[in-house]
């Protein structure tokens, strides 16, 4: 029987998840159908219940429902608990399970570039939900230091206080976005600045060997800076594929190769 999957969000029409999951299905020979569901802003729980009530196998959750999905789950993975957000749902023994595969999506995207994460020093710009979700998977991948730089310094400090107990071996540090400095292996832009077309200033006192922009399909000043410095860079499509592969693996027990899809 064809397994049913979907991604739930609002808005949802731009989502590329159906094409990715259908491509993975074609590669692995799994019989599935994956659709987009536009949930009313005040009807998320109802949308989830209806989907699983009709025998659906798994849901991906996107903006703005990841925190609500987290709150709905009976069982959560460790990384979802730390992220406080869920992007992957499934039912098991009558219980709603939730995971967050976004962070691992970033890890595999960075590794696919050939960028070494073992003992790496990483600078992340931004201290919102996107950053929260990647700390634990980066720690698991062996990074040594993560500096979180944010426009609102207190938010970076709070995030670090929240997650440090879960990543005891990683050195975490907060920095003011206006006082960027230091030497890093990889810089990751997790701010929403590029989505709104805002400019991020990266001073010469800040050096890095590789740059990853979490957003994709946008002309960001962050990527322009990486180009000007002639260092390797990549954009968020590979992270999107990475998180989709992780969700696919949870649901279907098979893990397609990232390199085949980016
Ligand atoms: P997400 O869940 O995508 O991380 P978020 O929680 O709204 O979204 O967080 C957005 C992040 O982008 C925050 O770190 C925000 O900085 P503040 O905490 O100071 O608000 C950052 N951000 C958004 N617009 C920015 C801009 N123009 N310049 C710098 N940082 C920006």
XYZ file of C-alpha atoms and ligand atoms in Angstrom, residues 63 67 125-132 149-153 155-156 177 189-200 214, ligand 1:
62
model
C 6.990 27.604 9.637
C 7.030 24.836 18.348
C 25.335 34.463 13.327
C 21.904 34.654 14.976
C 20.423 33.189 18.144
C 16.876 32.236 17.105
C 15.218 28.872 16.580
C 17.446 28.005 13.623
C 20.563 28.320 15.784
C 19.066 26.478 18.752
C 26.952 36.190 17.628
C 23.673 38.047 17.870
C 22.338 41.565 17.411
C 20.631 41.140 20.801
C 23.513 39.805 22.905
C 19.425 36.336 23.554
C 22.691 34.566 22.626
C 27.026 40.973 16.260
C 24.543 32.640 8.811
C 21.435 31.635 10.788
C 19.962 35.132 10.990
C 16.879 36.005 9.001
C 18.721 39.090 7.701
C 19.111 37.687 4.175
C 15.384 36.920 3.990
C 14.606 40.570 4.596
C 17.474 41.710 2.366
C 19.359 43.304 5.281
C 23.111 43.784 5.108
C 25.427 41.978 7.531
C 21.136 28.784 5.825
P 14.635 31.595 13.266
O 13.680 30.657 13.920
O 14.688 31.506 11.771
O 15.997 31.504 13.854
P 14.026 33.942 14.796
O 13.851 33.118 16.013
O 13.043 35.018 14.487
O 14.022 33.047 13.497
O 15.501 34.542 14.823
C 15.980 35.418 13.847
C 17.443 35.724 14.118
O 17.912 36.604 13.092
C 17.697 36.435 15.435
O 18.959 36.039 15.922
C 17.695 37.906 15.015
O 18.424 38.755 15.886
P 17.736 39.343 17.232
O 17.703 38.219 18.228
O 18.637 40.440 17.644
O 16.369 39.800 16.812
C 18.409 37.802 13.692
N 18.150 38.910 12.779
C 17.017 39.171 12.097
N 17.155 40.246 11.316
C 18.425 40.689 11.492
C 19.185 41.765 10.951
N 18.668 42.603 10.052
N 20.464 41.896 11.346
C 21.000 41.058 12.251
N 20.335 40.017 12.800
C 19.058 39.838 12.425
